[in-house]
Coordinates of C-alpha atoms in Angstrom, one line a residue:
Chain A
M1 CA 120.4 74.2 117.1
K2 CA 119.4 77.6 118.6
V3 CA 121.9 80.1 119.8
P4 CA 121.6 82.9 122.4
L5 CA 121.0 86.5 121.3
R6 CA 120.9 89.4 123.7
F7 CA 120.1 93.0 122.8
L8 CA 118.3 96.1 123.9
L9 CA 114.8 96.0 122.5
N10 CA 112.9 99.3 122.8
G11 CA 115.1 100.1 125.9
R12 CA 114.7 96.8 127.6
E13 CA 117.2 94.1 127.6
V14 CA 116.0 90.8 126.0
A15 CA 117.7 87.4 125.9
L16 CA 116.4 85.1 123.1
E17 CA 117.3 81.8 121.6
V18 CA 117.2 82.0 117.8
Q19 CA 118.1 79.9 114.8
P20 CA 121.5 81.0 113.6
H21 CA 120.1 81.9 110.2
A22 CA 117.2 83.9 111.7
R23 CA 116.6 87.4 110.4
L24 CA 116.2 90.3 112.8
L25 CA 112.6 90.4 111.5
D26 CA 112.1 86.8 112.7
A27 CA 113.6 87.5 116.0
L28 CA 111.3 90.5 116.6
R29 CA 108.1 88.9 115.4
D30 CA 108.5 85.2 116.2
Y31 CA 110.8 85.2 119.2
A32 CA 110.1 88.5 120.9
G33 CA 106.4 88.6 119.9
L34 CA 106.5 92.2 118.6
T35 CA 104.4 92.0 115.4
G36 CA 104.3 95.7 114.7
T37 CA 107.2 95.3 112.3
K38 CA 105.8 93.9 109.0
E39 CA 107.3 91.6 106.4
G40 CA 106.4 92.9 102.9
C41 CA 108.8 91.8 100.1
G42 CA 111.4 90.2 102.2
E43 CA 114.1 91.5 99.8
G44 CA 114.9 95.0 101.0
E45 CA 112.8 96.8 98.4
C46 CA 109.6 97.8 100.3
G47 CA 110.8 99.0 103.7
A48 CA 107.8 97.6 105.7
C49 CA 110.2 95.9 108.0
T50 CA 112.3 99.0 108.8
V51 CA 113.6 99.2 112.3
L52 CA 116.4 101.2 113.9
V53 CA 119.6 99.5 115.0
D54 CA 121.8 101.8 117.1
G55 CA 119.8 104.7 115.6
R56 CA 120.2 103.8 111.9
A57 CA 117.2 102.6 109.8
V58 CA 117.7 99.1 108.4
N59 CA 115.6 96.5 106.6
S60 CA 115.1 93.9 109.3
C61 CA 114.4 91.3 106.6
L62 CA 118.0 91.7 105.4
Y63 CA 119.6 91.9 108.8
P64 CA 120.9 88.7 110.4
A65 CA 119.5 88.5 113.9
L66 CA 122.9 87.6 115.3
E67 CA 124.3 91.0 114.1
A68 CA 122.0 92.7 116.6
E69 CA 123.9 91.2 119.5
G70 CA 124.6 94.0 122.0
C71 CA 122.8 96.6 119.9
A72 CA 119.9 98.9 120.7
V73 CA 117.0 98.0 118.5
L74 CA 114.0 100.3 118.2
T75 CA 110.7 99.1 116.6
V76 CA 107.4 100.9 116.2
E77 CA 106.3 99.5 119.5
G78 CA 109.1 101.5 121.1
L79 CA 107.8 104.8 119.9
V80 CA 105.0 104.8 122.4
S81 CA 105.4 107.8 124.7
A82 CA 106.2 107.6 128.4
Q83 CA 102.5 108.1 129.2
G84 CA 101.6 105.1 127.0
G85 CA 100.1 107.2 124.2
L86 CA 101.2 107.6 120.6
S87 CA 104.4 109.5 120.0
E88 CA 104.1 113.0 118.3
L89 CA 105.2 111.5 115.0
Q90 CA 102.6 108.7 115.2
Q91 CA 100.0 111.3 116.2
A92 CA 100.8 113.4 113.2
F93 CA 100.2 110.3 110.9
V94 CA 96.8 110.0 112.5
E95 CA 95.9 113.7 112.1
E96 CA 97.2 114.1 108.6
G97 CA 95.8 110.8 107.2
G98 CA 99.3 109.3 106.8
A99 CA 97.9 105.8 107.0
Q100 CA 95.4 104.1 104.7
C101 CA 95.6 100.3 104.9
G102 CA 98.4 100.7 107.4
F103 CA 100.7 97.9 106.3
C104 CA 103.6 100.2 105.3
T105 CA 103.0 102.5 108.2
P106 CA 105.3 101.0 110.8
G107 CA 108.2 101.2 108.3
M108 CA 107.3 104.7 107.2
V109 CA 107.2 105.9 110.8
M110 CA 110.6 104.3 111.6
S111 CA 112.2 105.8 108.5
A112 CA 110.7 109.1 109.5
A113 CA 111.9 108.7 113.1
A114 CA 115.5 108.1 111.8
L115 CA 115.3 111.2 109.6
L116 CA 114.0 113.5 112.3
S117 CA 116.6 112.3 114.8
E118 CA 119.3 113.5 112.3
N119 CA 117.5 116.4 110.8
A120 CA 114.9 118.2 112.9
A121 CA 113.6 120.4 110.1
P122 CA 113.8 118.5 106.9
S123 CA 112.6 119.9 103.5
D124 CA 109.9 118.0 101.6
D125 CA 112.7 116.8 99.2
E126 CA 114.7 115.5 102.2
I127 CA 111.6 113.7 103.5
R128 CA 111.0 112.1 100.1
E129 CA 114.6 111.1 99.9
A130 CA 114.5 109.5 103.3
L131 CA 111.4 107.4 102.2
V132 CA 113.0 106.1 98.9
G133 CA 113.2 102.7 100.5
N134 CA 109.6 102.7 101.8
L135 CA 106.8 101.7 99.4
C136 CA 103.1 102.4 100.0
R137 CA 100.7 100.5 97.7
C138 CA 97.7 102.7 98.7
T139 CA 100.0 105.5 97.3
G140 CA 99.2 108.0 100.1
Y141 CA 102.6 109.5 99.7
T142 CA 101.4 113.1 99.8
Q143 CA 99.8 112.6 103.2
I144 CA 102.8 110.7 104.5
V145 CA 105.1 113.5 103.6
A146 CA 102.6 116.0 105.2
S147 CA 102.5 113.9 108.4
I148 CA 106.3 114.0 108.8
R149 CA 106.4 117.7 107.9
A150 CA 103.7 118.4 110.6
A151 CA 105.5 116.3 113.2
A152 CA 108.7 118.3 112.5
Q153 CA 106.9 121.6 112.7
K154 CA 105.2 120.7 115.9
A155 CA 108.5 119.6 117.5
G156 CA 110.1 122.8 116.3
K157 CA 107.4 124.9 117.9
A158 CA 107.7 123.0 121.2
Q159 CA 111.4 123.8 121.2
S160 CA 111.1 127.5 120.7
Chain B
M1 CA 118.0 77.7 103.6
A2 CA 119.4 76.8 107.1
Y3 CA 123.0 77.7 107.6
D4 CA 125.3 78.4 110.6
Y5 CA 126.2 82.0 111.1
H6 CA 129.5 82.9 112.6
R7 CA 130.6 86.4 113.5
S8 CA 134.3 86.4 112.9
G9 CA 136.4 87.6 115.9
S10 CA 139.5 88.5 114.0
L11 CA 140.9 88.9 110.6
A12 CA 143.2 85.9 111.0
E13 CA 140.2 83.7 111.8
A14 CA 138.3 85.2 108.9
F15 CA 141.2 84.3 106.5
A16 CA 141.2 80.7 107.8
L17 CA 137.4 80.3 107.5
A18 CA 137.3 82.0 104.1
A19 CA 139.5 79.3 102.6
R20 CA 137.1 76.5 103.6
D21 CA 134.8 75.0 101.0
D22 CA 131.8 74.9 103.3
S23 CA 131.9 78.6 104.2
A24 CA 131.0 81.8 102.4
L25 CA 131.8 85.4 103.5
I26 CA 129.0 87.9 104.3
A27 CA 129.5 91.6 104.8
G28 CA 126.4 93.9 104.7
G29 CA 124.5 91.0 103.2
T30 CA 122.1 93.2 101.2
D31 CA 122.8 91.3 98.0
L32 CA 123.8 87.9 99.4
L33 CA 120.8 87.3 101.6
V34 CA 118.4 88.2 98.7
A35 CA 120.3 85.8 96.4
L36 CA 120.1 83.0 99.0
R37 CA 116.4 83.7 99.5
K38 CA 115.7 83.6 95.8
K39 CA 117.8 80.5 95.5
K40 CA 120.0 82.2 92.9
R41 CA 122.8 80.9 95.0
A42 CA 123.2 77.7 97.0
A43 CA 123.4 78.2 100.8
P44 CA 126.7 77.2 102.3
A45 CA 126.9 75.3 105.5
R46 CA 128.2 78.4 107.2
L47 CA 128.2 82.2 106.6
V48 CA 131.2 84.0 108.0
S49 CA 130.4 87.6 108.9
I50 CA 133.3 90.1 108.6
R51 CA 131.2 93.3 108.9
S52 CA 132.2 94.2 112.4
L53 CA 136.0 93.7 112.2
P54 CA 137.6 97.0 113.0
E55 CA 140.5 96.4 110.6
L56 CA 137.9 96.2 107.8
T57 CA 135.6 99.1 108.7
A58 CA 138.1 101.9 109.4
I59 CA 138.3 104.9 107.0
E60 CA 141.6 106.7 107.2
A61 CA 142.5 109.9 105.4
G62 CA 146.3 110.2 104.9
P63 CA 148.2 112.8 102.9
G64 CA 146.9 112.5 99.3
L65 CA 145.2 109.1 99.9
L66 CA 141.9 107.9 101.4
R67 CA 141.9 104.3 102.6
I68 CA 138.4 102.9 103.0
G69 CA 138.0 99.6 104.8
A70 CA 136.2 97.1 102.6
C71 CA 133.4 96.7 105.2
A72 CA 132.8 100.4 105.8
P73 CA 129.1 101.0 105.2
L74 CA 128.2 103.4 102.4
T75 CA 126.6 105.8 104.9
E76 CA 129.9 106.1 106.8
I77 CA 131.8 106.8 103.6
L78 CA 129.3 109.5 102.5
A79 CA 129.6 111.1 105.9
Q80 CA 133.3 111.8 105.3
P81 CA 133.9 115.5 104.4
V82 CA 136.9 114.5 102.3
V83 CA 134.7 112.3 100.1
R84 CA 132.2 115.1 99.5
E85 CA 134.9 117.7 98.9
R86 CA 137.6 115.8 97.0
L87 CA 135.8 112.8 95.5
P88 CA 132.5 114.2 94.3
A89 CA 131.9 111.5 91.7
L90 CA 132.2 108.8 94.4
A91 CA 129.8 110.8 96.7
Q92 CA 127.3 111.1 93.8
A93 CA 127.4 107.4 93.1
L94 CA 127.2 106.2 96.7
A95 CA 124.2 108.5 97.4
V96 CA 122.1 106.7 94.8
I97 CA 122.9 103.1 95.7
G98 CA 119.7 101.5 97.1
S99 CA 117.8 103.2 99.9
R100 CA 118.9 104.7 103.1
Q101 CA 118.2 101.4 104.9
I102 CA 120.4 99.6 102.3
R103 CA 123.3 102.2 102.5
N104 CA 123.3 102.0 106.3
V105 CA 124.5 98.3 106.0
A106 CA 125.8 97.8 102.5
T107 CA 129.6 97.9 102.2
L108 CA 131.9 99.3 99.5
G109 CA 133.8 96.0 99.3
G110 CA 130.5 94.2 98.9
N111 CA 129.5 96.4 96.0
L112 CA 132.9 95.7 94.3
C113 CA 133.2 92.0 95.1
N114 CA 129.7 91.3 93.8
A115 CA 131.2 92.4 90.4
S116 CA 127.9 93.5 89.0
P117 CA 128.5 95.2 85.6
G118 CA 126.4 98.1 86.9
A119 CA 128.0 98.4 90.4
D120 CA 127.7 102.2 91.0
S121 CA 130.8 102.6 93.1
A122 CA 133.0 101.2 90.4
P123 CA 133.1 103.9 87.6
P124 CA 134.1 106.7 90.1
L125 CA 136.7 104.6 91.8
L126 CA 138.1 103.6 88.3
V127 CA 138.4 107.3 87.3
Y128 CA 140.2 108.1 90.6
D129 CA 142.7 105.3 89.8
A130 CA 141.7 103.4 93.0
T131 CA 143.5 100.2 94.0
V132 CA 142.1 97.4 96.1
E133 CA 143.9 95.5 98.9
L134 CA 143.4 91.7 98.8
A135 CA 144.6 89.5 101.6
G136 CA 144.4 85.9 102.8
T137 CA 146.5 83.2 104.5
G138 CA 148.9 83.4 101.6
G139 CA 149.7 87.1 102.1
R140 CA 148.6 90.5 101.0
R141 CA 148.6 92.2 97.6
E142 CA 147.4 95.3 95.9
L143 CA 145.7 95.5 92.5
P144 CA 144.5 98.4 90.4
L145 CA 140.7 98.2 90.5
S146 CA 140.8 98.2 86.6
E147 CA 142.3 94.7 86.9
F148 CA 139.9 93.4 89.5
F149 CA 136.8 92.8 87.4
L150 CA 136.9 89.7 85.2
G151 CA 133.3 89.3 84.2
P152 CA 129.8 89.4 85.6
G153 CA 130.1 88.2 89.2
R154 CA 133.8 87.2 88.6
T155 CA 136.8 89.0 90.1
A156 CA 140.5 88.5 90.6
L157 CA 139.9 87.3 94.2
R158 CA 141.6 84.0 94.7
P159 CA 139.9 81.3 96.8
G160 CA 140.2 82.3 100.4
E161 CA 141.2 85.9 99.7
I162 CA 139.3 88.8 101.2
M163 CA 139.2 92.4 100.0
T164 CA 140.4 94.4 103.0
A165 CA 140.5 97.9 101.7
V166 CA 140.0 100.3 98.8
C167 CA 142.7 103.0 98.4
V168 CA 141.8 106.2 96.6
P169 CA 144.4 108.7 95.6
L170 CA 143.0 112.2 96.2
P171 CA 142.8 114.2 92.9
V172 CA 144.6 117.5 92.7
P173 CA 142.3 120.4 93.8
S174 CA 142.0 121.6 90.2
A175 CA 140.7 118.3 88.9
Q176 CA 137.0 118.0 88.1
S177 CA 134.9 114.9 88.3
V178 CA 131.3 113.9 88.0
F179 CA 129.2 110.7 88.0
Q180 CA 126.1 110.5 85.9
R181 CA 123.6 107.6 85.8
R182 CA 120.2 106.8 84.5
S183 CA 117.7 104.4 86.0
R184 CA 114.0 103.8 85.5
V185 CA 113.0 104.7 89.1
A186 CA 114.7 105.4 92.4
M187 CA 116.4 102.3 93.9
D188 CA 116.6 100.6 90.5
L189 CA 120.0 99.4 89.2
A190 CA 121.6 101.7 86.6
T191 CA 120.6 101.4 82.9
A192 CA 124.0 103.0 82.2
S193 CA 126.4 105.2 84.1
L194 CA 129.6 107.2 83.4
A195 CA 132.2 108.7 85.7
V196 CA 134.6 111.4 84.4
N197 CA 137.7 112.9 85.9
Y198 CA 140.0 115.4 84.3
E199 CA 142.0 118.6 84.6
L200 CA 142.0 121.6 82.3
Q201 CA 145.4 123.3 81.9
G202 CA 145.8 126.3 79.5
G203 CA 142.6 125.3 77.8
V204 CA 143.6 121.7 77.1
L205 CA 142.5 118.5 78.8
K206 CA 144.9 116.6 81.0
S207 CA 144.8 113.3 83.0
V208 CA 141.5 112.4 81.4
R209 CA 139.8 109.3 83.0
L210 CA 136.5 107.9 81.8
A211 CA 134.7 104.8 83.2
A212 CA 131.4 103.4 82.3
G213 CA 128.9 101.0 84.1
A214 CA 126.2 98.7 83.0
V215 CA 127.3 98.8 79.3
A216 CA 129.8 95.8 79.3
P217 CA 130.4 92.6 81.2
T218 CA 132.3 94.6 83.7
P219 CA 132.6 98.3 84.7
L220 CA 135.3 99.6 82.4
R221 CA 137.7 102.4 81.6
L222 CA 137.2 103.9 78.1
R223 CA 140.8 104.1 77.2
A224 CA 140.6 105.0 73.5
A225 CA 138.3 108.0 74.2
E226 CA 140.6 109.0 77.1
S227 CA 143.7 109.0 74.8
W228 CA 141.9 111.0 72.2
L229 CA 140.8 113.7 74.7
E230 CA 144.2 113.9 76.3
G231 CA 145.9 117.2 75.4
R232 CA 143.0 118.5 73.3
A233 CA 140.8 121.5 73.7
V234 CA 137.1 120.9 74.5
N235 CA 135.0 121.7 71.4
E236 CA 132.1 120.0 69.6
E237 CA 134.4 118.2 67.1
T238 CA 136.7 116.8 69.9
L239 CA 133.7 115.6 71.9
A240 CA 132.0 114.0 68.8
K241 CA 135.1 112.0 68.1
A242 CA 135.4 111.0 71.8
V243 CA 131.7 109.8 71.9
E244 CA 132.3 107.8 68.7
L245 CA 135.4 106.1 70.3
A246 CA 133.6 105.5 73.6
R247 CA 130.7 103.8 71.8
G248 CA 133.2 101.5 70.1
E249 CA 134.6 100.4 73.4
I250 CA 131.4 99.5 75.2
K251 CA 129.4 96.2 74.7
P252 CA 125.9 97.0 75.8
I253 CA 123.1 94.5 75.8
D254 CA 119.3 94.6 75.5
D255 CA 117.5 93.9 78.7
L256 CA 114.6 95.0 80.8
R257 CA 116.3 98.2 81.8
G258 CA 117.0 99.4 78.3
S259 CA 118.1 98.4 74.8
A260 CA 121.8 98.3 73.7
W261 CA 121.0 101.3 71.4
Y262 CA 119.6 103.4 74.3
R263 CA 122.6 102.5 76.6
S264 CA 125.0 103.6 73.8
E265 CA 123.0 106.9 73.4
L266 CA 123.2 107.5 77.2
I267 CA 127.0 107.1 77.3
G268 CA 127.3 109.7 74.5
V269 CA 125.0 112.1 76.3
F270 CA 126.8 111.6 79.6
L271 CA 130.2 112.1 78.0
S272 CA 129.3 115.3 76.2
R273 CA 127.5 116.8 79.3
A274 CA 130.5 116.0 81.6
F275 CA 132.8 118.3 79.5
R276 CA 130.3 120.9 78.4
N277 CA 129.1 121.6 81.9
R278 CA 132.6 122.2 83.3
K279 CA 133.0 125.0 85.8
E280 CA 133.1 128.6 84.7
G281 CA 136.5 130.1 84.2
D282 CA 138.3 126.8 83.6
A283 CA 138.4 127.1 79.8

């Protein structure tokens, strides 16, 4: 028997009917049709499914869908800028070669978005620490760290 | 793996549901959901979520005591200045549990109630003489954390009881504490860990507390080594004897994270370092 679930998805209110044991990952992909969020390990190790719930990065594969009731959920689709283009963070991944096969990228970008919202000018160590829960099998970590550093620097310059 | 999922509306309702055979409690879920998925645990008919109950998530700093709701997420605990300033060993341990994504939802009560021999929050809480509050339809009781762990995955919780809070007495400002751990890679469980808390008065050790993780069926206080160190000056002979006693108290095993021999070596190294690297001017 399905149960109702309402939450704010990328700024828009959604009302879904989900299985009680559904994961937030299932709600996003199968019920809301947003497949940008990926399932990697399904056990909270790889971070491919990372989304933000009320601003905090979580593994959506370990997050019961019903716990999102009334919350604000941000997925990689929600990072699109007001003009419809990529956000500055995503653009930095493109310019710095932060994506290879691309499977881990939505999770990497969401972890980075959570980091930059708390710490606008992170050190490389702080960037690496924020990505402990995100695995990249192409092992393009150097470019991923460079992408986040570049996005932070660009945002810093725009501010001053 | 289909089950019903119920978000508990009140603590009283959670107590009533926790006592039912067809229900299991879920807090952050970062261990439970993996165990259900891997079929290491049979799915109950109903999961009862207690993670959003305000009575269980509050963190209150009183005079000399920090009361941490059992369902407070690790990130929230780490954000408390009192934890970073007065309970450094706890801060050091919580900071290395899982990833940021895990710490944003995993709870302190969950880490303890899982009763993993390597639960990283346990050694620091043991050296700070923490107590746990357990409650259910039958009433409320308080237990020293050192009496809470009975074996791997086994605790003093009675059927239907819920851990509601962890109470940590704040050490005197002159006390020193540190948590050390070794793991193979980031996010891995500890191969071995040790928390130490002590005071130095007139060159001798006082109120010595040692607790180890991942080297016995439960996290444990190393009481023989503590008693030996109490009232003694820190020197190489004193430390060597303490290491020997500590190694006699642990029961490490060989597994994929390390051999029993290596774990025993680690405990010795952690113990010696904790006292050698004490702050300047304290001797």
